[in-house]
Amino acid sequence: MAIEKVRGGGELFKYPWTIYSKIQQFPFKFYWEHGRAVRYFVYSVLLLTPVYYKLTQFSYAPANVKKWEEIRAKRHHTFFDLPHDEH
């Protein structure tokens, strides 16, 4: 009776069932070389991430938050308030 060792990492499945195997078998290199939109998307994400970070810092600055709380406080009303002339 001969004992055969089962070797791992043989053939790929005909259909990738797991998320890992789907990522592993995805043709990233082909899309990078032939898909202009993929490259532009990656480049734009890399270039615009610092810009979005700075915009987020400016918009959540304490002075700006206070300013917009005051603006929103002026608009706060209920349906039972009396009409007023300020717009």
Short mmCIF file of C-alpha atoms in Angstrom, two decimals:
data_model
loop_
_atom_site.label_atom_id
_atom_site.label_comp_id
_atom_site.label_asym_id
_atom_site.label_seq_id
_atom_site.Cartn_x
_atom_site.Cartn_y
_atom_site.Cartn_z
CA MET A 1 0.00 0.00 0.00
CA ALA A 2 1.67 3.18 -1.22
CA ILE A 3 1.12 6.43 0.64
CA GLU A 4 0.82 9.52 -1.53
CA LYS A 5 1.35 12.97 -0.15
CA VAL A 6 -1.28 15.52 -1.09
CA ARG A 7 0.35 18.67 -2.29
CA GLY A 8 -1.31 21.97 -1.58
CA GLY A 9 -1.53 24.77 -4.08
CA GLY A 10 -2.50 22.65 -7.06
CA GLU A 11 -4.98 23.72 -9.70
CA LEU A 12 -7.11 26.79 -9.29
CA PHE A 13 -10.82 26.23 -8.86
CA LYS A 14 -12.96 26.62 -11.96
CA TYR A 15 -15.09 29.09 -10.02
CA PRO A 16 -13.57 31.15 -7.20
CA TRP A 17 -15.89 30.58 -4.26
CA THR A 18 -14.23 32.67 -1.58
CA ILE A 19 -13.52 36.39 -1.53
CA TYR A 20 -9.80 35.69 -1.21
CA SER A 21 -9.77 33.50 -4.31
CA LYS A 22 -11.78 36.10 -6.26
CA ILE A 23 -9.23 38.77 -5.36
CA GLN A 24 -6.36 36.41 -6.11
CA GLN A 25 -7.65 35.52 -9.58
CA PHE A 26 -8.68 39.07 -10.56
CA PRO A 27 -6.57 40.36 -13.49
CA PHE A 28 -5.23 43.53 -11.82
CA LYS A 29 -2.26 43.86 -14.16
CA PHE A 30 -4.44 43.67 -17.28
CA TYR A 31 -6.81 46.35 -15.97
CA TRP A 32 -3.88 48.58 -14.98
CA GLU A 33 -2.24 48.29 -18.39
CA HIS A 34 -5.37 48.48 -20.56
CA GLY A 35 -7.91 50.32 -18.42
CA ARG A 36 -7.32 54.04 -18.54
CA ALA A 37 -10.11 54.71 -16.03
CA VAL A 38 -8.48 52.47 -13.42
CA ARG A 39 -5.19 54.34 -13.61
CA TYR A 40 -6.90 57.74 -13.56
CA PHE A 41 -8.98 56.71 -10.56
CA VAL A 42 -5.91 55.59 -8.59
CA TYR A 43 -3.96 58.72 -9.52
CA SER A 44 -6.85 61.01 -8.61
CA VAL A 45 -7.34 59.32 -5.24
CA LEU A 46 -3.65 59.70 -4.45
CA LEU A 47 -3.54 63.34 -5.54
CA LEU A 48 -6.83 64.49 -4.01
CA THR A 49 -6.61 62.76 -0.62
CA PRO A 50 -4.48 65.57 0.90
CA VAL A 51 -6.83 68.19 -0.58
CA TYR A 52 -9.89 66.53 0.95
CA TYR A 53 -8.05 66.18 4.24
CA LYS A 54 -7.30 69.91 4.34
CA LEU A 55 -10.88 70.80 3.38
CA THR A 56 -12.15 68.62 6.20
CA GLN A 57 -9.80 70.30 8.66
CA PHE A 58 -10.99 73.76 7.58
CA SER A 59 -14.67 72.86 7.66
CA TYR A 60 -14.48 71.34 11.16
CA ALA A 61 -12.36 74.13 12.64
CA PRO A 62 -13.87 75.40 15.93
CA ALA A 63 -14.45 78.92 14.55
CA ASN A 64 -16.27 77.56 11.49
CA VAL A 65 -18.39 75.17 13.57
CA LYS A 66 -19.41 78.04 15.85
CA LYS A 67 -20.26 80.25 12.85
CA TRP A 68 -22.54 77.62 11.33
CA GLU A 69 -24.21 76.89 14.66
CA GLU A 70 -25.16 80.59 14.81
CA ILE A 71 -26.43 80.51 11.22
CA ARG A 72 -28.54 77.44 11.90
CA ALA A 73 -29.84 78.92 15.17
CA LYS A 74 -31.34 81.83 13.20
CA ARG A 75 -33.28 79.38 11.02
CA HIS A 76 -34.56 77.31 13.93
CA HIS A 77 -38.30 77.71 14.42
CA THR A 78 -41.42 75.70 15.10
CA PHE A 79 -44.72 75.85 13.30
CA PHE A 80 -46.27 77.53 16.33
CA ASP A 81 -43.94 80.56 16.27
CA LEU A 82 -45.33 83.87 15.16
CA PRO A 83 -44.29 85.05 11.69
CA HIS A 84 -41.37 87.45 11.56
CA ASP A 85 -39.91 89.74 8.90
CA GLU A 86 -36.29 88.48 9.00
CA HIS A 87 -35.25 86.21 6.18
#
